XYZ file of C-alpha atoms in Angstrom:
95
model
C 47.698 112.621 140.636
C 49.356 110.295 138.184
C 50.577 111.182 134.764
C 50.543 108.484 132.149
C 53.554 108.427 129.949
C 52.738 108.559 126.286
C 54.423 105.982 124.113
C 57.485 107.259 122.310
C 56.683 108.090 118.753
C 59.218 106.565 116.423
C 59.657 108.323 113.101
C 59.127 106.267 109.994
C 62.433 105.112 108.577
C 63.262 107.141 105.525
C 63.384 105.270 102.267
C 65.301 108.083 100.598
C 68.995 107.327 100.215
C 71.445 109.265 102.367
C 73.380 111.756 100.291
C 77.102 111.536 100.965
C 80.331 113.225 99.926
C 83.498 111.142 99.845
C 86.626 113.116 100.705
C 89.806 111.505 99.416
C 87.846 109.170 97.165
C 90.941 107.834 95.392
C 92.754 106.837 98.600
C 92.438 103.580 100.503
C 89.747 104.745 102.937
C 87.784 106.490 100.186
C 87.985 103.401 97.996
C 86.790 101.192 100.863
C 83.941 103.579 101.611
C 82.854 103.585 97.972
C 82.894 99.788 97.996
C 80.484 99.734 100.947
C 78.251 102.283 99.210
C 78.267 100.240 95.987
C 76.951 97.262 97.958
C 73.984 99.327 99.232
C 72.847 101.560 96.343
C 69.368 101.865 97.814
C 70.794 103.391 100.994
C 73.281 105.935 99.624
C 73.572 108.517 96.858
C 77.006 109.997 96.201
C 76.743 113.752 95.781
C 80.447 114.499 95.446
C 83.851 112.870 95.379
C 87.159 114.633 95.983
C 90.841 113.912 95.457
C 94.097 115.820 95.508
C 95.577 115.452 92.038
C 94.825 112.191 90.210
C 92.281 113.470 87.683
C 91.919 110.257 85.679
C 91.308 108.119 88.748
C 88.915 110.678 90.238
C 86.926 110.782 86.995
C 86.693 106.985 86.968
C 85.560 106.909 90.601
C 83.002 109.673 89.981
C 81.500 107.763 87.057
C 81.383 104.463 88.950
C 79.732 106.123 91.950
C 77.386 108.198 89.756
C 78.457 111.296 91.675
C 76.913 114.662 90.892
C 80.230 116.518 91.167
C 83.952 115.689 91.294
C 86.342 118.147 92.945
C 90.111 118.059 92.531
C 92.276 120.037 94.948
C 95.147 120.592 92.516
C 93.893 123.359 90.239
C 96.445 122.435 87.579
C 94.657 119.063 87.183
C 91.246 120.655 86.544
C 91.477 120.560 82.735
C 92.321 116.851 82.804
C 89.379 116.183 85.134
C 86.947 118.232 83.053
C 88.108 116.461 79.901
C 87.764 113.018 81.488
C 84.231 113.851 82.657
C 83.088 115.501 79.403
C 79.701 114.166 78.353
C 79.142 112.255 81.598
C 76.831 114.803 83.204
C 79.155 115.017 86.208
C 80.257 118.518 87.149
C 84.000 119.098 87.524
C 85.408 121.604 90.018
C 88.800 122.496 91.475
C 90.124 124.161 94.562
């Protein structure tokens, strides 16, 4: 008795962009990662960006990447982040 192998079914490649979060978005690796993402906007959607304490730079990065949320680790920098993102539609968070 022989059993015929069925051809492997390959899933259709998704056309939806991959949703990503960039940890340490203001550092060198985060900046490089965001550069790659900017070159392939059809492939990636930035959900969130994070940084330790540079609120102004994080706000700029969040706007450029069209992130949904920006999170700053240093709670004392939250007000500066929220102010820098006011009116952008990007949510600010801290912690």
